[in-house]
Coordinates of C-alpha atoms in Angstrom, one line a residue:
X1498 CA 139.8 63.1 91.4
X1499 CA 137.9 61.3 88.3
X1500 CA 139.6 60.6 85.6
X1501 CA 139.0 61.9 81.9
X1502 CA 140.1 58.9 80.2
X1503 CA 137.5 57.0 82.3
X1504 CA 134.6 59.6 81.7
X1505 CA 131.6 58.6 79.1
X1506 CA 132.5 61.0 76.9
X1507 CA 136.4 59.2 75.8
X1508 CA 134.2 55.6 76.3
X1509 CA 131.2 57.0 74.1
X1510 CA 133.6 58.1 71.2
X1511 CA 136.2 55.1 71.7
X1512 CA 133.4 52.9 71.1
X1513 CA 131.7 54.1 67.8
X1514 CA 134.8 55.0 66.6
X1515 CA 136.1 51.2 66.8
X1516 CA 132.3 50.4 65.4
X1517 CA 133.0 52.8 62.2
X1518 CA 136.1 51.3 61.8
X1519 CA 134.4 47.6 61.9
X1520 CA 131.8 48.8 59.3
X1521 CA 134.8 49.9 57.1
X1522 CA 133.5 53.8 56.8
X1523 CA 136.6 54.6 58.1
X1524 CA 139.8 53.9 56.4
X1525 CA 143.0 54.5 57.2
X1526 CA 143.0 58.0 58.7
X1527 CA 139.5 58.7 57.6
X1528 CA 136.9 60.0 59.6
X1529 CA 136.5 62.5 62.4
X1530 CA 134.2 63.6 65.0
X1531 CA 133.7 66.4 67.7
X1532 CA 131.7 66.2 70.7
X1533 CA 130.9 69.5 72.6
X1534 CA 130.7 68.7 76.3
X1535 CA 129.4 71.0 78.9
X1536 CA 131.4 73.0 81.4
X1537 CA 129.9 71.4 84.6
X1538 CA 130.7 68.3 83.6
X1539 CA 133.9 68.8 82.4
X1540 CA 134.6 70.6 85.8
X1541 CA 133.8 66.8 87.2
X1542 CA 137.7 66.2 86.0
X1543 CA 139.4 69.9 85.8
X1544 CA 138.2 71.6 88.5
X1545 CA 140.0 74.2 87.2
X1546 CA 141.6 74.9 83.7
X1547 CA 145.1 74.2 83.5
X1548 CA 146.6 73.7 79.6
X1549 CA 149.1 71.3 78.3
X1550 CA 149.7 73.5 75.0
X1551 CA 147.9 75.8 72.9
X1552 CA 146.8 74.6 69.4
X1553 CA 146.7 77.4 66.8
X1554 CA 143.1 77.0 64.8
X1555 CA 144.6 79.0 61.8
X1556 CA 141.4 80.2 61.6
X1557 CA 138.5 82.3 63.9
X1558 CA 135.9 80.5 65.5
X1559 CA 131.9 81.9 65.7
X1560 CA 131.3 83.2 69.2
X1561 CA 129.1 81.0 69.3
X1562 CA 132.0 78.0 69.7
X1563 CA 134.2 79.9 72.3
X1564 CA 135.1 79.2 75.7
X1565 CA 133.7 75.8 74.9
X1566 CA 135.2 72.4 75.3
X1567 CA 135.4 70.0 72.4
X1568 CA 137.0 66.0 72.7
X1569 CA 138.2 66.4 68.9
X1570 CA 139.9 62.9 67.0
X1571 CA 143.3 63.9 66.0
X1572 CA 144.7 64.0 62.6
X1573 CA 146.3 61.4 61.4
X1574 CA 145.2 59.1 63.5
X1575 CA 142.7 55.7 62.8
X1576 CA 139.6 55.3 64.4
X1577 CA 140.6 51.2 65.1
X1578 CA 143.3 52.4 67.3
X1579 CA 141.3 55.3 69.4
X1580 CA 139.6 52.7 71.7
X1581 CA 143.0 51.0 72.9
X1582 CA 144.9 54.4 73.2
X1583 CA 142.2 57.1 73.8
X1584 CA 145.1 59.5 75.0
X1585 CA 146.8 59.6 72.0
X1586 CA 144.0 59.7 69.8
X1587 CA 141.7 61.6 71.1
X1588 CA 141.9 65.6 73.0
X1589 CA 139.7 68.0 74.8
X1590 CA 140.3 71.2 74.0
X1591 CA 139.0 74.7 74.9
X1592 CA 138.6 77.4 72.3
X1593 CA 140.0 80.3 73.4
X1594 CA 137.5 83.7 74.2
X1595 CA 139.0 85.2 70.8
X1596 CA 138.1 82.3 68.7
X1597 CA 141.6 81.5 67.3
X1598 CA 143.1 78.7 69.6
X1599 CA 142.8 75.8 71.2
X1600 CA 143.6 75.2 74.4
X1601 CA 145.2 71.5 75.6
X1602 CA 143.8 70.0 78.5
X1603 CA 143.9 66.2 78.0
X1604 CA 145.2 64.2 75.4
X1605 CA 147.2 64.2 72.0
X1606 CA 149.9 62.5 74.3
X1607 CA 152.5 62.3 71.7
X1608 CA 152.3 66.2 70.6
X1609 CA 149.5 65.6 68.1
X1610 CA 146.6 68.1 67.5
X1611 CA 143.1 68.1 66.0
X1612 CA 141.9 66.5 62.9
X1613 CA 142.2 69.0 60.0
X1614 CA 138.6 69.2 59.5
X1615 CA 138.2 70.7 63.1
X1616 CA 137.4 74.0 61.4
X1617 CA 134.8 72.9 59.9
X1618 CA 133.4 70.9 62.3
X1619 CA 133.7 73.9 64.4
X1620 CA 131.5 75.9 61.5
X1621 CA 129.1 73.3 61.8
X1622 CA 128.5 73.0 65.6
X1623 CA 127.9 77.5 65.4
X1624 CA 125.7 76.6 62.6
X1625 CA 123.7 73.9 64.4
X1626 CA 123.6 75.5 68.1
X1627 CA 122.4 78.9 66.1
X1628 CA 119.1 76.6 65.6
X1629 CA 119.6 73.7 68.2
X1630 CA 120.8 74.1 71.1
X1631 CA 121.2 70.9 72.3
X1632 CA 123.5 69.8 69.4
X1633 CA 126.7 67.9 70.9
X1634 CA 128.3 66.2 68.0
X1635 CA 129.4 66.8 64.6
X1636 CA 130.4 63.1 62.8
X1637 CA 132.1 63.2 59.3
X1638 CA 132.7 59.6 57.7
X1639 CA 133.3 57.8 54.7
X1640 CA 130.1 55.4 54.1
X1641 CA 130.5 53.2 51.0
X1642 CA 127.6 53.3 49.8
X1643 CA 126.7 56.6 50.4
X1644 CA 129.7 57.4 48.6
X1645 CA 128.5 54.8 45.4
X1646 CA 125.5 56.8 45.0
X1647 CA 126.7 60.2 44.9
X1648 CA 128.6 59.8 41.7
X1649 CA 125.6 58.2 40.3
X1650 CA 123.2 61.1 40.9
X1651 CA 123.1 64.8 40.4
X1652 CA 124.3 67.3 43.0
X1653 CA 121.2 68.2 43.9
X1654 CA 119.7 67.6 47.1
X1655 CA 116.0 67.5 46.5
X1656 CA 116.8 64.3 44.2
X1657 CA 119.3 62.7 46.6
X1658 CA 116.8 63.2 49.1
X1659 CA 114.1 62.0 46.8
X1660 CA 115.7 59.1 45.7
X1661 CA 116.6 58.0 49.5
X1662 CA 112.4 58.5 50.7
X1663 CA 112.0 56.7 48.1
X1664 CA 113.9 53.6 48.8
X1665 CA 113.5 52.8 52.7
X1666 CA 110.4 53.6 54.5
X1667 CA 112.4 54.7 57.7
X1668 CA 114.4 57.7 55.4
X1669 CA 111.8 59.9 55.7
X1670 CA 111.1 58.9 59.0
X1671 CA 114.8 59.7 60.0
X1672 CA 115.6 62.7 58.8
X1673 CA 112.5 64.6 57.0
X1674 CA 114.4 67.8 56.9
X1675 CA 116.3 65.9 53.6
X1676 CA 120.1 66.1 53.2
X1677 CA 122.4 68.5 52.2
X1678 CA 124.4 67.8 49.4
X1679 CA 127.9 69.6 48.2
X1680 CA 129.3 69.0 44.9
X1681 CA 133.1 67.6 45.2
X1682 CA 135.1 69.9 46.9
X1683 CA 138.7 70.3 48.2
X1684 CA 138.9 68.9 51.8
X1685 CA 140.0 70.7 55.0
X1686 CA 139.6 74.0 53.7
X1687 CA 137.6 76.7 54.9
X1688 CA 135.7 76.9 52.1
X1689 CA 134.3 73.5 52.5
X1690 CA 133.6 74.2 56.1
X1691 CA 131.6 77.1 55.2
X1692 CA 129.8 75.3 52.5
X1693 CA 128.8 72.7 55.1
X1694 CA 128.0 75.2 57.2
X1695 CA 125.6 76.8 55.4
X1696 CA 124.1 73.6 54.7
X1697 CA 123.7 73.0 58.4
X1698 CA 121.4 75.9 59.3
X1699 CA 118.7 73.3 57.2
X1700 CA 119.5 70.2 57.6
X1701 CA 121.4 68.0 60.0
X1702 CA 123.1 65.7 57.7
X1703 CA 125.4 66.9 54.6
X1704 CA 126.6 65.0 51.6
X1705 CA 130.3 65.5 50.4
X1706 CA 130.5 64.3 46.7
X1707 CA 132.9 61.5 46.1
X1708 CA 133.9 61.7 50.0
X1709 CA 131.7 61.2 52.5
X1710 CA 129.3 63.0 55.0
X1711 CA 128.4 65.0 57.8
X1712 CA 126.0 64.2 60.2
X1713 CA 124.9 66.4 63.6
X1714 CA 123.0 65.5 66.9
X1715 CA 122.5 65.9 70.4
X1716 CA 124.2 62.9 71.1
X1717 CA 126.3 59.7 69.6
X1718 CA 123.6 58.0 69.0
X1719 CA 121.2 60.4 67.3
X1720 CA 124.1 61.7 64.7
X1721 CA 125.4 58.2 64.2
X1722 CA 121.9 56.9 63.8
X1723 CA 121.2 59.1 61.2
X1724 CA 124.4 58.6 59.2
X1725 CA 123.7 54.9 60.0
X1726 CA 120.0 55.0 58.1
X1727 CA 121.5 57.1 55.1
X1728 CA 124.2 54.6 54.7
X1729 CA 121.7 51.3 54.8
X1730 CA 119.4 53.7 52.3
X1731 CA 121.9 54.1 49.6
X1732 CA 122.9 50.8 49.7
X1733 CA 119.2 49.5 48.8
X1734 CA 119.5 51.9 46.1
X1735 CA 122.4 51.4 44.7
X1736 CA 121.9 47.1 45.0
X1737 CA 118.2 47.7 43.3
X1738 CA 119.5 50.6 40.9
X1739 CA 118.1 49.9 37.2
X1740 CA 115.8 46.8 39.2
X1741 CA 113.4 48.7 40.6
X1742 CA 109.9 47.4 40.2
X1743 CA 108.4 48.4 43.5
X1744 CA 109.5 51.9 44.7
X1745 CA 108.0 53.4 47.2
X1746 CA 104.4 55.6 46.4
X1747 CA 104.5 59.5 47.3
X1748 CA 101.3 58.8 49.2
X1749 CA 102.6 56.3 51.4
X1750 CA 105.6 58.9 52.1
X1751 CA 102.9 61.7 52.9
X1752 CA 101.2 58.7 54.9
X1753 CA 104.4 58.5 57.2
X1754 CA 105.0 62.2 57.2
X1755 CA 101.4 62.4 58.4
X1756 CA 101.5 59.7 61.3
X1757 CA 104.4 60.8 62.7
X1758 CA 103.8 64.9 62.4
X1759 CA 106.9 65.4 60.3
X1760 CA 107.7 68.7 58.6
X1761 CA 109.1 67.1 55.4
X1762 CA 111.4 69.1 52.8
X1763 CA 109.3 71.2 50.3
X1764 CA 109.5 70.0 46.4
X1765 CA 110.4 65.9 47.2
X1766 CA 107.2 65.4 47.6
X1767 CA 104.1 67.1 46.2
X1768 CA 100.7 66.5 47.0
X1769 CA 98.5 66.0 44.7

């Protein structure tokens, strides 16, 4: 029988976990991410379910979200260490068919559970599935820069969005939907989840003021590489901020929307 701690899934999160860490968006304990994973291929190493423990949610999950498996980070615990102790750090759980536990099947070794923001993440994947079906992962970090400019700007997502098009020539290219932005908000509540949430349905990456961010996609890649473009964005902006002598023109912006088909956010960018 395979092995879970040898599957893709524990070496694809081990591995931009450790990254995050190296990039220093994850301090401490910060950061978390969820990765749904599809029953057939979790049958590959449980050919049937059999639970450690149950994990109450302390809250109830979207239909959407149940009877699914989830390899959730665990609370408390630091990204730097996941990729030398996956089993401890990492767990695949099952929500249950009533939405309101999690079910153990690997992981968590020394009794630990989900990261706190699990139900938002949760939130998030019902939101994102609701209009993509192929979303996998939900990624929250702390990206410095990202961070910097979001107390420098108004909570407002059409000018965060603005201001990052406006910077880097691949923002636009990366995510044209725009981002999602949340004033500053108590953490790993339920309200926040369902803020972000809502957020989701529109856009695949959401702003937390003075915190961090949310990023969704299909894969590791996708929602890291989106998280990854934001991050190198702000960080033009906020090393150019009161400097800038060559921003970049709306009609080049329209340009790139044009060559590469994008539906871009309404009221960034106006034609004229």
């Amino acid at each position: 029988m395979k092995q879970f701690i040898d599957s893709k899934f524990v070496k694809e999160i081990s591995e931009i976990t450790s990254n995050m860490y190296r990039l220093g968006w994850d301090e401490r304990n910060g950061g978390n991410i969820s990765y749904l994973i599809d029953e057939e291929d979790v049958r590959e190493y449980f050919p049937k379910d059999v639970f450690i423990r149950d994990i109450d949610l302390q809250f109830t999950a979207d239909e959407i979200v149940r009877n699914k498996y989830f390899l959730v980070t665990g609370t408390g615990k630091y990204f730097k260490n996941i990729i030398k102790d996956p089993e401890t750090n990492l767990g695949l759980v099952k929500i249950d068919k009533n939405g309101q536990t999690a079910h153990l099947l690997w992981g968590y070794r020394e009794g630990g559970k989900m990261t706190s923001e699990f139900p938002s993440h949760l939130m998030s994947h019902a939101a994102r599935l609701k209009v993509n079906p192929n979303n996998r992962i939900i990624m929250h970090t702390h990206p410095t820069y990202t961070i910097c400019m979001g107390t420098c700007i108004p909570t407002d997502e059409v000018i965060f969005t603005k201001k990052l098009w406006k910077s880097n020539t691949e923002a636009v290219v990366v995510f044209p939907e725009g981002i999602g932005v949340l004033p500053c908000m108590v953490c790993g509540t339920i309200e926040i989840g369902k803020a972000t949430a809502e957020k989701m349905e529109n856009f695949r990456l959401v702003s937390w003021t003075n915190h961090g961010i949310y990023g969704a996609g299909d894969n590791i890649d996708d929602a890291f590489g989106l998280i990854e473009t934001v991050e190198k964005t702000a960080q033009i902006y906020m090393l150019t901020l009161g400097h800038v002598v060559n921003e970049i023109p709306d009609e080049v912006i329209l340009g790139l929307a044009k060559l590469w088909n994008l539906k871009i956010m309404p009221g960034v960018i106006e034609e004229k």
